[in-house]
mmCIF file of C-alpha atoms and ligand atoms in Angstrom:
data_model
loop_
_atom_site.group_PDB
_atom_site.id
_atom_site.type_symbol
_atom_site.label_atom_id
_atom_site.label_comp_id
_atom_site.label_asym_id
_atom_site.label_seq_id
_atom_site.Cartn_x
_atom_site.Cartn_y
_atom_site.Cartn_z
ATOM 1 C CA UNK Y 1 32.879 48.398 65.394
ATOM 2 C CA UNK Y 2 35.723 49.049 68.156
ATOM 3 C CA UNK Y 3 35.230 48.139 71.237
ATOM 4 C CA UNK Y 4 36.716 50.390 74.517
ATOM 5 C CA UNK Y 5 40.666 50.825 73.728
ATOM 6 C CA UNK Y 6 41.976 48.680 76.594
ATOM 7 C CA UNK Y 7 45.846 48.345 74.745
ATOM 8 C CA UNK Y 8 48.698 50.796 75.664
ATOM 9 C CA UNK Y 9 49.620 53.630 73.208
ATOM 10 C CA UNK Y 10 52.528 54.097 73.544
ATOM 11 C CA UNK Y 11 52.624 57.566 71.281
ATOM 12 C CA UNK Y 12 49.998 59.261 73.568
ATOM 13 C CA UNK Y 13 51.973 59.185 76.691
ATOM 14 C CA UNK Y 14 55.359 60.270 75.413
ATOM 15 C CA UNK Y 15 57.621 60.414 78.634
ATOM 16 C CA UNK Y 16 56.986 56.853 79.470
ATOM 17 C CA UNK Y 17 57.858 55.676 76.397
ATOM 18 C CA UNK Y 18 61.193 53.757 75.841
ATOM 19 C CA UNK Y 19 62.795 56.478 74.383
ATOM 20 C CA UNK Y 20 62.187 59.451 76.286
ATOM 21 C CA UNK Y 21 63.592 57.561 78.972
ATOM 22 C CA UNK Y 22 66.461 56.282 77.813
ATOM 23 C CA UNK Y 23 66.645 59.937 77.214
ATOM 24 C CA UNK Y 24 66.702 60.772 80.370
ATOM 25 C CA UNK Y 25 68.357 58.665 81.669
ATOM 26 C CA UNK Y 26 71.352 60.030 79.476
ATOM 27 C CA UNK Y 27 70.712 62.972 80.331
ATOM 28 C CA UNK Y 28 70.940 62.210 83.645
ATOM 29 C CA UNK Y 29 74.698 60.529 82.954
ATOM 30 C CA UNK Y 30 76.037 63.073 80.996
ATOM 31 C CA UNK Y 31 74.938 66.010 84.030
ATOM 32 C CA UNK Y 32 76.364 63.844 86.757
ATOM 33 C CA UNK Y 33 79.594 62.918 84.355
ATOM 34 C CA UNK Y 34 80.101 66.914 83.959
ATOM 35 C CA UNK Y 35 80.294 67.404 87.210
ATOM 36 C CA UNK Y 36 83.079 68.061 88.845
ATOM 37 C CA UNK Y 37 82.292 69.796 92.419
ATOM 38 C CA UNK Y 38 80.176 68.613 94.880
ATOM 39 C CA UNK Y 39 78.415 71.511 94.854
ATOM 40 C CA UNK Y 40 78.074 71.275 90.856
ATOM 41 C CA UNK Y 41 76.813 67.545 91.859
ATOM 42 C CA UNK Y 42 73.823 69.066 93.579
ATOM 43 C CA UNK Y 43 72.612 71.049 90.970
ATOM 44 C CA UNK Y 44 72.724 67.986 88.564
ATOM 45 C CA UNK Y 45 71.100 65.806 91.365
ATOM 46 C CA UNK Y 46 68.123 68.406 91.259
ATOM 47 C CA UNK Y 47 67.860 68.132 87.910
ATOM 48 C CA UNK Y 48 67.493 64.606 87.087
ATOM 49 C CA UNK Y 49 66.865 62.866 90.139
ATOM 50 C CA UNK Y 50 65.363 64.875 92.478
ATOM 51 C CA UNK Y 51 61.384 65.456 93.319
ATOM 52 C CA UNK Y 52 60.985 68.036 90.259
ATOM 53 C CA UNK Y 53 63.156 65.917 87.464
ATOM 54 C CA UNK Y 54 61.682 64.553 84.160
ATOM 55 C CA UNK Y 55 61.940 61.379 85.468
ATOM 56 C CA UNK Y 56 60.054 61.872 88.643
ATOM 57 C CA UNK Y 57 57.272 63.467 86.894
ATOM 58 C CA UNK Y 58 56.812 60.638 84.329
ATOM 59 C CA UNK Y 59 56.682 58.396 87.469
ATOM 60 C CA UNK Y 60 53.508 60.380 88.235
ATOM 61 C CA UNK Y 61 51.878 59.688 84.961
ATOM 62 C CA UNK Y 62 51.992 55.953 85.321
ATOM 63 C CA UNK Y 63 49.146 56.412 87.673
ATOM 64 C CA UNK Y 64 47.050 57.302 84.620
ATOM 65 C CA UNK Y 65 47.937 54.133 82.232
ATOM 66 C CA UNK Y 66 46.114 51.300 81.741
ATOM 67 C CA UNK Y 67 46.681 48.169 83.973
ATOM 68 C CA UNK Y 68 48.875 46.087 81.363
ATOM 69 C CA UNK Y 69 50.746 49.802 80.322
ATOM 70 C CA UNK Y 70 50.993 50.770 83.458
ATOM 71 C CA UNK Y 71 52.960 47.705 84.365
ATOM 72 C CA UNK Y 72 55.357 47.369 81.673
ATOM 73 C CA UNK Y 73 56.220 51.817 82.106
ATOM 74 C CA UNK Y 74 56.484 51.397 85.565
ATOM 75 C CA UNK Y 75 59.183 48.319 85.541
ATOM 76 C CA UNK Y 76 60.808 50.797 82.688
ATOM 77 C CA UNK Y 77 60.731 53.771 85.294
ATOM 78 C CA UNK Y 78 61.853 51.702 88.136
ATOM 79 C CA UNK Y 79 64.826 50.238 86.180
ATOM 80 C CA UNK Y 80 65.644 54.086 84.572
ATOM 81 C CA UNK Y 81 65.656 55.317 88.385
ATOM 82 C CA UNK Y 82 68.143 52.736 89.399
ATOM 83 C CA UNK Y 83 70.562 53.639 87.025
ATOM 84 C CA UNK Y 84 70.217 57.100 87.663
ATOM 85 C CA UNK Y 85 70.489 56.909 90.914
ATOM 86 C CA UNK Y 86 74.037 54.524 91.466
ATOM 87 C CA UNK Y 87 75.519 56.365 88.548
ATOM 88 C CA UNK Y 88 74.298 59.602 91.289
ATOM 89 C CA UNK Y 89 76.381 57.519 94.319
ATOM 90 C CA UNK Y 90 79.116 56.138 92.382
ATOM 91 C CA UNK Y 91 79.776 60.277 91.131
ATOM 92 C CA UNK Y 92 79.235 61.394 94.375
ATOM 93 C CA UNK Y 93 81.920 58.936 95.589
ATOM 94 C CA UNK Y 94 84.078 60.083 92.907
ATOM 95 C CA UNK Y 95 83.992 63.712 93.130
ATOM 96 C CA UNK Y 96 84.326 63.821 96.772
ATOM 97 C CA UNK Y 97 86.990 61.520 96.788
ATOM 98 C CA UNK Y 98 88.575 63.692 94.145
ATOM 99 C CA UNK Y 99 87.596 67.348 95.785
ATOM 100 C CA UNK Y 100 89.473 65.842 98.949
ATOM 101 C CA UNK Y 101 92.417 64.937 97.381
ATOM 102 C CA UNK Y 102 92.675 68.391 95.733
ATOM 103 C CA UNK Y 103 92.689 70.076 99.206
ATOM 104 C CA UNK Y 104 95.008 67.743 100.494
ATOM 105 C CA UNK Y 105 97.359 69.459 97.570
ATOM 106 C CA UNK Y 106 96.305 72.523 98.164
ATOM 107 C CA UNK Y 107 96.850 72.694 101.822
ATOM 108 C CA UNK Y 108 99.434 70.666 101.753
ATOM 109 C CA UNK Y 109 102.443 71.637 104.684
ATOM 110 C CA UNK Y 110 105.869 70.603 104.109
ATOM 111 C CA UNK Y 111 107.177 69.971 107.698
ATOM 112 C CA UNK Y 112 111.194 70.103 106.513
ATOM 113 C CA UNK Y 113 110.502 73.361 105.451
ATOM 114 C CA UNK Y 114 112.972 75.926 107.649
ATOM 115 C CA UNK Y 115 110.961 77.488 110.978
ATOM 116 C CA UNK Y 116 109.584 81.316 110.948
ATOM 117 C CA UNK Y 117 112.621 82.453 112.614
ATOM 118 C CA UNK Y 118 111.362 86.193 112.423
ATOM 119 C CA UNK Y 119 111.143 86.883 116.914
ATOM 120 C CA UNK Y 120 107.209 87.806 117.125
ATOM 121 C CA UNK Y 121 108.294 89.980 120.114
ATOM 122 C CA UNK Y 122 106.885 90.452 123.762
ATOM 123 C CA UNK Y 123 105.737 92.954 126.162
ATOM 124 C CA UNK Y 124 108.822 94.238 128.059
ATOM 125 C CA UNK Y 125 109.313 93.525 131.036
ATOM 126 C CA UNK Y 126 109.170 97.265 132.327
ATOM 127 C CA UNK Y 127 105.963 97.407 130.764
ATOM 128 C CA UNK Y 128 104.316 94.126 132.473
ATOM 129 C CA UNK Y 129 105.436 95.405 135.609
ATOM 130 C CA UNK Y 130 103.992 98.494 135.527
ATOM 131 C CA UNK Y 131 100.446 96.989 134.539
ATOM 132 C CA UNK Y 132 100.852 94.762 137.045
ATOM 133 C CA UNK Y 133 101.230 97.390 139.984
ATOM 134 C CA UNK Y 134 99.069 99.525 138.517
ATOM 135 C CA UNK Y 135 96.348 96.590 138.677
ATOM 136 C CA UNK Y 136 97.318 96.399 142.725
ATOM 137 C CA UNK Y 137 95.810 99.944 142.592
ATOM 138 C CA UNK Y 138 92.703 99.828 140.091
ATOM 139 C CA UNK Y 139 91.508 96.587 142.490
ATOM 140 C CA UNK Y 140 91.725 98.880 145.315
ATOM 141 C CA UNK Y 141 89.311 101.247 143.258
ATOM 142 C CA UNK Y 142 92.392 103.846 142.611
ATOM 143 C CA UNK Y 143 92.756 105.702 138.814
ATOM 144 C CA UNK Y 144 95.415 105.721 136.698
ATOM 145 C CA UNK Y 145 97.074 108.873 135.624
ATOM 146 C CA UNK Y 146 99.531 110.283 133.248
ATOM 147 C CA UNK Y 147 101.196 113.025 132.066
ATOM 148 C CA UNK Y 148 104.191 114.160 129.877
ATOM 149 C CA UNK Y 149 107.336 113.277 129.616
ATOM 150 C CA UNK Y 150 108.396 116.744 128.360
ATOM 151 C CA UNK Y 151 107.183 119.130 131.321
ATOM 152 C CA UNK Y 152 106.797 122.513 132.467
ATOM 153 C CA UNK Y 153 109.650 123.291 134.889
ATOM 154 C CA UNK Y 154 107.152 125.148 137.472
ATOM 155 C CA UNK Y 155 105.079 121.868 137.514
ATOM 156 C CA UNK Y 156 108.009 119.460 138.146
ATOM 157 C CA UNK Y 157 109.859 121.597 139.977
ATOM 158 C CA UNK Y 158 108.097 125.053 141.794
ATOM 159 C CA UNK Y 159 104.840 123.646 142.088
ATOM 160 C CA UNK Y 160 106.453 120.588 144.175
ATOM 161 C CA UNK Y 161 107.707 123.137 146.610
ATOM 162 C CA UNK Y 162 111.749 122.932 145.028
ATOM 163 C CA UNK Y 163 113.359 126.103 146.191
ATOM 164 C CA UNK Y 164 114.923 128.049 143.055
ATOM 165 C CA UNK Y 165 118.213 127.146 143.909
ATOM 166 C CA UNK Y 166 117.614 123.559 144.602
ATOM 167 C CA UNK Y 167 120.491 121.310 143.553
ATOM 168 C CA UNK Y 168 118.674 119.160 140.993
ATOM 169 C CA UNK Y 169 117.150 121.533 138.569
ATOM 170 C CA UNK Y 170 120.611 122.593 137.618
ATOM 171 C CA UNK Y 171 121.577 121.353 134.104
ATOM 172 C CA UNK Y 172 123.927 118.536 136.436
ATOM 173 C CA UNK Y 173 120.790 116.456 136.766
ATOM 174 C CA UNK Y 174 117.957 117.798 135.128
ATOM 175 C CA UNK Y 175 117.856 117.654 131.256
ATOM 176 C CA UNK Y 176 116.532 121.157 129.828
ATOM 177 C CA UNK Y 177 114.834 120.959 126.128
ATOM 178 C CA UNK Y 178 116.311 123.894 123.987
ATOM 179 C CA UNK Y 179 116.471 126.892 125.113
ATOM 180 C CA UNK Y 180 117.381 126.196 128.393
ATOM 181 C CA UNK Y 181 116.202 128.869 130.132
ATOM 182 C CA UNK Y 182 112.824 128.198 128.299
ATOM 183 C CA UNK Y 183 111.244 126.474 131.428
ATOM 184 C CA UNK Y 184 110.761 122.827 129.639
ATOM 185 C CA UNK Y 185 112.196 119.698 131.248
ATOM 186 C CA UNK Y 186 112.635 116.148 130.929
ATOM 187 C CA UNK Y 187 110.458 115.250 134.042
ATOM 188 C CA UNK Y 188 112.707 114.134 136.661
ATOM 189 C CA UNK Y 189 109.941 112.093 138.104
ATOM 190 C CA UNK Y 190 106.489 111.025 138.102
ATOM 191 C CA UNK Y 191 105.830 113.523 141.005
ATOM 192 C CA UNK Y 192 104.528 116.329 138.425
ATOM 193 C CA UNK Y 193 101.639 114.691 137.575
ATOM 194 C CA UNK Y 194 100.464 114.952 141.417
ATOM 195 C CA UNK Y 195 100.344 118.405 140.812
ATOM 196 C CA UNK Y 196 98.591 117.884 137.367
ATOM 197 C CA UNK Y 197 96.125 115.363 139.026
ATOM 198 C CA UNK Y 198 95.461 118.126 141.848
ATOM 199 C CA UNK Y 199 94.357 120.651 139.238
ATOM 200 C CA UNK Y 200 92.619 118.351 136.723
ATOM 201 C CA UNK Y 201 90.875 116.246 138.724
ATOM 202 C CA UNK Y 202 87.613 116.658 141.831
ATOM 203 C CA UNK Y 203 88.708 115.770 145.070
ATOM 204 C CA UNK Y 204 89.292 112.803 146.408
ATOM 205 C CA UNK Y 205 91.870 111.806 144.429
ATOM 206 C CA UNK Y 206 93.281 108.214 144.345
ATOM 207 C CA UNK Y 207 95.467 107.706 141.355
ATOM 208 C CA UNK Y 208 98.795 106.077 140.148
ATOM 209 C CA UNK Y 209 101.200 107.193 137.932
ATOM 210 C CA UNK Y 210 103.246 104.978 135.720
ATOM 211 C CA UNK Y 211 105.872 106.336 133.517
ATOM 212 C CA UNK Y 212 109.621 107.332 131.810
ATOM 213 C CA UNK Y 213 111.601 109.675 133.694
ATOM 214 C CA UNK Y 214 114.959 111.318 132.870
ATOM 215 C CA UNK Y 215 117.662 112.552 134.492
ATOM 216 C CA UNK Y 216 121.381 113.374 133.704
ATOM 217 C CA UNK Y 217 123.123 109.998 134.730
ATOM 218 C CA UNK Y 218 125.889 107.589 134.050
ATOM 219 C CA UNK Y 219 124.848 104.855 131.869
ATOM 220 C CA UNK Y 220 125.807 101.712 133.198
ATOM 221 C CA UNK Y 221 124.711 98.785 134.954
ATOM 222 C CA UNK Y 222 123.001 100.359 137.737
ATOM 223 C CA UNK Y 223 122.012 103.912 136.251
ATOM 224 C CA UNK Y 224 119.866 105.109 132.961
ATOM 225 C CA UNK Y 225 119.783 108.341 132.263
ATOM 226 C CA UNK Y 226 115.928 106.900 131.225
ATOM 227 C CA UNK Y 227 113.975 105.270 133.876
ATOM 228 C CA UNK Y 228 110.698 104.241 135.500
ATOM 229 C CA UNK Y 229 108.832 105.572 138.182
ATOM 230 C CA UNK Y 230 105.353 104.624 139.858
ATOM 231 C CA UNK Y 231 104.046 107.314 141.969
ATOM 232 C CA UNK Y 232 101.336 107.356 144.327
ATOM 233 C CA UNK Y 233 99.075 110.135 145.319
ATOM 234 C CA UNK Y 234 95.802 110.223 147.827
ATOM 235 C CA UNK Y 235 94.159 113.464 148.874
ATOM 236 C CA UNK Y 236 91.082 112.992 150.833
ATOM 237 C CA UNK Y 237 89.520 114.299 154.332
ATOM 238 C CA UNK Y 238 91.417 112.984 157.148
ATOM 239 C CA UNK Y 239 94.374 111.265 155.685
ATOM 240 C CA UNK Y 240 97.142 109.981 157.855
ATOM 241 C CA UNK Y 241 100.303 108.703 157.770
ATOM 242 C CA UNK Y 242 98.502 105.198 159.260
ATOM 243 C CA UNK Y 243 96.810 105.312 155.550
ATOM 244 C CA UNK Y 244 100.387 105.741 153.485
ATOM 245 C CA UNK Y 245 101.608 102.671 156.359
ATOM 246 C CA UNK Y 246 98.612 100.544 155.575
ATOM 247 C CA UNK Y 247 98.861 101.523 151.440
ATOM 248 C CA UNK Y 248 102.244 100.773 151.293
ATOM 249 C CA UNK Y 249 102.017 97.530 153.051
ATOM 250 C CA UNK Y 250 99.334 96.372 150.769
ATOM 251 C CA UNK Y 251 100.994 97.439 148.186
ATOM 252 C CA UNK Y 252 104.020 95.521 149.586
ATOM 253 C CA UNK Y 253 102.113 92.284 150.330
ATOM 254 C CA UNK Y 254 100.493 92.092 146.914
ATOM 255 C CA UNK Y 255 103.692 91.866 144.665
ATOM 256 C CA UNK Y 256 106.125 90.431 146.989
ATOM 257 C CA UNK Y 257 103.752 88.026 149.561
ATOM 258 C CA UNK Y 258 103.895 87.989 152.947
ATOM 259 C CA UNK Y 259 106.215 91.035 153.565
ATOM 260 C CA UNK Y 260 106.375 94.577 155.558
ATOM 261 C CA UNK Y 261 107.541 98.198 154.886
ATOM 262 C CA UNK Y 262 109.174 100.344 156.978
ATOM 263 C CA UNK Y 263 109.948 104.108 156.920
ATOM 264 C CA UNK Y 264 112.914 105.875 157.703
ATOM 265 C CA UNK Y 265 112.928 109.475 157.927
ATOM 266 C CA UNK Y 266 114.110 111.625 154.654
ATOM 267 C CA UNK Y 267 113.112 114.820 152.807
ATOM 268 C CA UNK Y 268 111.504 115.306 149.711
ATOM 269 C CA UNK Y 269 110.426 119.327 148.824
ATOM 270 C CA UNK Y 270 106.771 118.066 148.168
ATOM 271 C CA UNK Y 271 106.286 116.265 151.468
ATOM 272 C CA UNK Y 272 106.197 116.790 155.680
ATOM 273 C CA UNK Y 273 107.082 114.070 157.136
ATOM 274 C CA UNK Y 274 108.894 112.731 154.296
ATOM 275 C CA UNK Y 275 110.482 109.153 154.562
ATOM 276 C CA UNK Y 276 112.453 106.308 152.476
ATOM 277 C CA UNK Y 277 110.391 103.010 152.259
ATOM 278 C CA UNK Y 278 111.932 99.446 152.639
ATOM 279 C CA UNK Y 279 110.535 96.739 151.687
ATOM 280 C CA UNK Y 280 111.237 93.689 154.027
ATOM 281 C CA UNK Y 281 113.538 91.396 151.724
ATOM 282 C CA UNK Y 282 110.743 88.761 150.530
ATOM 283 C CA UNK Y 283 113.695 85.725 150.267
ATOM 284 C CA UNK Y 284 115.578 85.638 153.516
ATOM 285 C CA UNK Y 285 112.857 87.336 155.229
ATOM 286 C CA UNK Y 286 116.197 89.127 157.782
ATOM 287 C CA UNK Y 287 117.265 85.372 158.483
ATOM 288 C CA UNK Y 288 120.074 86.031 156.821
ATOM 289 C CA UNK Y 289 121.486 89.102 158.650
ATOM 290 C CA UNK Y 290 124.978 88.328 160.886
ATOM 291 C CA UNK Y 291 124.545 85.013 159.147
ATOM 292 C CA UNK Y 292 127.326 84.842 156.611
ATOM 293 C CA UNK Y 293 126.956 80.802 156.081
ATOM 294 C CA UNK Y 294 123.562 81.965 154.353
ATOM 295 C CA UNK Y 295 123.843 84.957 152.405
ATOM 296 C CA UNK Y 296 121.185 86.125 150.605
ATOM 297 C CA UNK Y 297 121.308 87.676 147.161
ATOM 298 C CA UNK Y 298 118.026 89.297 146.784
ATOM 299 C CA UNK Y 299 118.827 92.005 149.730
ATOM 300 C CA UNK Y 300 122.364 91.567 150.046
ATOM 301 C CA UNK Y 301 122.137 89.994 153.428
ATOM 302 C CA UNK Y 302 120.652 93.572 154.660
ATOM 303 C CA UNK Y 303 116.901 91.916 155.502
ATOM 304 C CA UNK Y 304 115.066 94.810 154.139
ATOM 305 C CA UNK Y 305 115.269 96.567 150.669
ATOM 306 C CA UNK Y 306 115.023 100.522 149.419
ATOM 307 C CA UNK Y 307 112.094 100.664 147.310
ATOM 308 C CA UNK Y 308 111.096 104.290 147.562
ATOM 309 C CA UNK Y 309 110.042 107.449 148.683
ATOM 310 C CA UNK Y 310 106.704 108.690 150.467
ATOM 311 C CA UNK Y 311 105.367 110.951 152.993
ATOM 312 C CA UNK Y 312 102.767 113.680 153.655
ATOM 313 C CA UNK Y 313 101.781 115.589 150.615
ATOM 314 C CA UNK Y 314 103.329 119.190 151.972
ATOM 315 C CA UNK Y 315 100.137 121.576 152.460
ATOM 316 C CA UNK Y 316 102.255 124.001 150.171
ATOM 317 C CA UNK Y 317 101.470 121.791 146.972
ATOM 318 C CA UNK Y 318 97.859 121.178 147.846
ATOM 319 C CA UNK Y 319 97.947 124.994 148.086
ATOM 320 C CA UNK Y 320 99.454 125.868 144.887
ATOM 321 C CA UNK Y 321 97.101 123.298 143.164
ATOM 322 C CA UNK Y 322 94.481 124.906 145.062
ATOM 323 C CA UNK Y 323 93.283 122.412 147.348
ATOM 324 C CA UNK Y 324 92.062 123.884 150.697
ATOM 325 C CA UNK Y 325 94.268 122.327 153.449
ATOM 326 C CA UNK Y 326 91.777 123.037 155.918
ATOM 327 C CA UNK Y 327 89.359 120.031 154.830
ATOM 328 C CA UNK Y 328 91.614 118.150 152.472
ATOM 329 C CA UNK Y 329 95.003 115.894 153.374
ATOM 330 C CA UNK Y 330 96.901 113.518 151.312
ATOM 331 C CA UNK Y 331 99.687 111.101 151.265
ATOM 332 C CA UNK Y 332 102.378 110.150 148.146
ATOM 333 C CA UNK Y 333 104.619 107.849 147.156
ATOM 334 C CA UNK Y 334 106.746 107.192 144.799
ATOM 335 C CA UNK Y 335 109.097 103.434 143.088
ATOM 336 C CA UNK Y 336 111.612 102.825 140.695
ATOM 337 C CA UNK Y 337 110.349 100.200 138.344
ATOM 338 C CA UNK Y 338 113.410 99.184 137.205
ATOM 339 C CA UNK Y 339 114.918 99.087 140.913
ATOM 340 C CA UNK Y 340 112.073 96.880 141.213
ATOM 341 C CA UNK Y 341 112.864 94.814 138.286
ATOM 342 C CA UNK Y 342 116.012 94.513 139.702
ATOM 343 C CA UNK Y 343 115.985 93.181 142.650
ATOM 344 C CA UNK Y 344 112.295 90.734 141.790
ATOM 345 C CA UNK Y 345 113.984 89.263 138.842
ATOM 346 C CA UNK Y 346 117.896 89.326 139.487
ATOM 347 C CA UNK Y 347 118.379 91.479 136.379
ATOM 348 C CA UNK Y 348 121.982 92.029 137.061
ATOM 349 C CA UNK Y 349 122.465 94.600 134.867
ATOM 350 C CA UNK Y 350 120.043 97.394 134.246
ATOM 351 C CA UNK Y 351 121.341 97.989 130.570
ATOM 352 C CA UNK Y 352 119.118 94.740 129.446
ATOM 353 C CA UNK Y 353 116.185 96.572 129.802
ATOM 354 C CA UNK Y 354 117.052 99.669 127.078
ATOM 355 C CA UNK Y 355 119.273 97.323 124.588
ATOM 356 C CA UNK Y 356 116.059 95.963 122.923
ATOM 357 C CA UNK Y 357 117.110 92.222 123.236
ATOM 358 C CA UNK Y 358 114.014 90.005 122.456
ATOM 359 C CA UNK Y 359 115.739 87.521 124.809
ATOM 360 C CA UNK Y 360 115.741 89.299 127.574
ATOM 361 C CA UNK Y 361 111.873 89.921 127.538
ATOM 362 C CA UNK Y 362 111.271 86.499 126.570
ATOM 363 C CA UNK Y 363 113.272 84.840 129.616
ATOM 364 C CA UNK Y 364 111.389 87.544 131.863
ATOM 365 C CA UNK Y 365 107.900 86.888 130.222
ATOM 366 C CA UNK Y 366 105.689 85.155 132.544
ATOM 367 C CA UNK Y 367 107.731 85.518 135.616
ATOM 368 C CA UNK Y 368 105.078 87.881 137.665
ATOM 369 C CA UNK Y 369 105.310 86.354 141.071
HETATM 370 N N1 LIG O 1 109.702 111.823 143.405
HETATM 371 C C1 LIG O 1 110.561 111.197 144.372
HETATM 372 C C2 LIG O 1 111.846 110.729 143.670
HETATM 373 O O1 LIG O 1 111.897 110.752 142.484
HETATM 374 C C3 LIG O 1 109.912 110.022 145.040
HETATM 375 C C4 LIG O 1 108.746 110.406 145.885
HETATM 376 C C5 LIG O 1 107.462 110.384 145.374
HETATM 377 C C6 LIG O 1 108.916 110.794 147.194
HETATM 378 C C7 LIG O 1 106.391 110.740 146.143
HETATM 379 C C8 LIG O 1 107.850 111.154 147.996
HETATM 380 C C9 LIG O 1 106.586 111.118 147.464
HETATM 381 O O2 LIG O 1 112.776 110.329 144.306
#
C-alpha cells in the first residue's frame, strides 16, 4: 500500500533539476562570453536572464513543488540566478569598457598633425556692403531690384534722357559688346534699371539697386574699369525734393551715425534739379577744416565727403517709361560702393578689392560700423 507521494521527483519536473540548470546557467555564460557589443549584450541578457529566460520560467514552477522540493530547487534557482547575473555585470563592465576604448581609437585626433591651411574664404567686402545698404532700405519697407549687366543702349542711355551725341556713350567711356553699333552695352550705371523698374513694376515704386557697372577707365588705385553702384529710385504722388533730403539723410545717418548730407547743384540727363551729395565727414565731423595741427584722413581735412548723385527723376523718363507726370513724381539717387568702401574702411587702394586676396576680405570681415 503507498501512501500520498510527499518526496520530490526529481525526473517529473525537469527544469529544476540539477542539471538543466547547470545547463542554463552555461548557457547563460557562454551567450554573455560571445558577446562582444553592448548591444549584442542585450540580446543575450534577454535570453537568459531576463523575464522570458529558461531560468525565470523554472523559477515559476517552484511554486508547484512540494514543501521539502520546493526548498532545496529554489536555493538551486537562487544560487543559478546569482551567477548568471554577476557573470551579466562583470560582461557588461567588460564590453563597455572595451567598446569605449575602441572609439577612443577610432576617433582618435592627433593634435601635431599640420592645420587645414586650405583659406575657407569670406564674403567680400563689396558684397557685405551692399547687403548692408540695401538692408537700410528693405527696413524702410523699399524693394530690391536688379537688372543686367549687359544692357540695351536705349535703356541705359535714350531712355535716361542722354542726347545722341552725349559724350559718354562714345566708345571713350562706354564699353560696346560686338558689333558695336549693335545697341548692347556694358551698363555704365545702375540708373537703367530705374527705367526697367518704371516699366516692370505698379506704381509706387520704392526700390534699390545694387550692382557691377563698367566703364572704359584706367586701372589703378583709384579707378576700375569694373565698379559698384547703389541707386535709388522713388516714384509716388507728391514727391519732393524734402523726401530725396530726408532719404538721403537717413540713409546717411544709418551707415555712418550721427551725420548730414548736403546737395550741391549738378546735372545728370535723367534728373531736374540734379545735384552731387556729400556726406558730412563722420570722423572730424568739419573740426578739422583750417586746422592743420589736426588733419583728418577720412575727408582729407575737407569736413564733408562726395558720395553721389541725386535729384528729381526728369518727367521725360517717367514719360518714356510711361508714367503719367501729371499724378506721379519721383526722386533718384545714386553711390559708388567702392568710393564708399574707400573712404569707411581706409582701403587705400581700390585694386584690393578685384585682386581676389582672401586677406583682404578677411581683415575687412566684420568691420560694418
Ligand atoms: N547714374 C549716376 C552716375 O553714375 C548717378 C545718379 C543716379 C545720379 C541717380 C542721379 C540720380 O553718376
Amino acid at each position: 500500500m503507498s501512501g500520498p507521494n510527499k518526496s520530490y521527483d526529481p525526473v517529473q519536473v525537469t527544469p529544476l533539476n540539477a542539471e538543466s540548470v547547470e545547463a542554463m546557467v552555461a548557457a547563460a555564460l557562454q551567450a554573455f562570453a560571445a558577446a562582444t557589443s553592448v548591444a549584442e549584450l542585450k540580446q543575450a541578457r534577454a535570453a537568459h536572464a531576463a523575464d522570458r529566460s529558461p531560468i525565470a520560467l523554472a523559477n515559476r514552477e517552484i511554486g508547484a513543488l512540494p514543501p521539502q522540493a520546493r526548498k532545496d530547487a529554489g536555493a538551486r534557482i537562487g544560487q543559478a540566478r546569482g551567477r548568471i547575473n554577476a557573470a551579466l555585470k562583470e560582461r557588461e563592465a567588460e564590453v563597455s569598457a572595451d567598446e569605449l576604448s575602441r572609439m577612443l581609437v577610432a576617433e582618435r585626433v592627433d593634435v601635431t598633425l599640420p592645420v587645414e591651411l586650405t583659406p575657407v574664404g569670406a564674403v567680400h567686402p563689396i558684397t557685405a556692403l551692399m547687403d548692408q545698404m540695401c538692408d537700410v532700405f528693405v527696413a524702410m519697407g523699399w524693394e530690391v531690384a536688379e537688372g543686367p549687366e549687359l544692357e540695351a543702349e536705349w535703356l541705359n542711355f535714350d531712355a535716361l534722357n542722354f542726347i545722341p551725341d552725349h559724350p559718354a556713350r562714345t566708345m571713350q567711356d562706354t564699353l560696346f559688346a560686338d558689333p558695336a553699333d549693335g545697341g548692347i552695352v556694358l551698363r555704365t550705371h545702375t540708373s537703367p534699371v530705374q527705367a526697367r523698374t518704371l516699366l516692370d513694376r505698379d506704381l509706387p515704386v520704392y526700390v534699390v539697386c545694387p550692382g557691377r557697372v563698367y566703364r572704359a577707365d584706367e586701372f589703378d588705385a583709384t579707378h576700375l574699369p569694373v565698379f559698384h553702384q547703389i541707386e535709388g529710385l522713388c516714384v509716388d504722388k507728391g514727391i519732393t525734393m524734402g523726401h530725396l533730403r530726408g532719404t538721403l539723410d537717413a540713409f546717411a545717418r544709418a551707415m555712418f551715425g550721427d551725420v548730414r548730407t548736403r546737395m550741391r547743384p549738378n546735372f545728370f540727363p535723367f534728373t531736374e534739379p540734379s545735384a552731387e551729395v556729400d556726406l558730412e565727414c563722420y570722423v572730424c565731423h568739419g573740426s578739422s577744416v583750417g586746422d592743420p595741427a589736426n588733419p583728418c584722413r577720412t575727408c582729407n581735412s575737407e569736413g564733408w565727403i562726395e558720395w553721389g548723385g541725386c535729384g528729381i527723376v526728369n518727367p521725360r523718363v517717367l514719360q518714356a517709361c510711361g508714367v503719367d507726370t501729371d499724378i506721379y513724381s519721383g526722386f533718384a539717387f545714386g553711390m559708388g560702393v567702392d568710393r564708399t568702401l574707400m573712404f569707411r574702411n581706409n582701403t587705400a587702394d581700390l585694386r584690393d578689392t578685384v585682386e581676389g586676396d582672401i586677406r583682404f576680405s578677411r581683415s575687412l570681415a566684420g568691420t560694418a560700423r
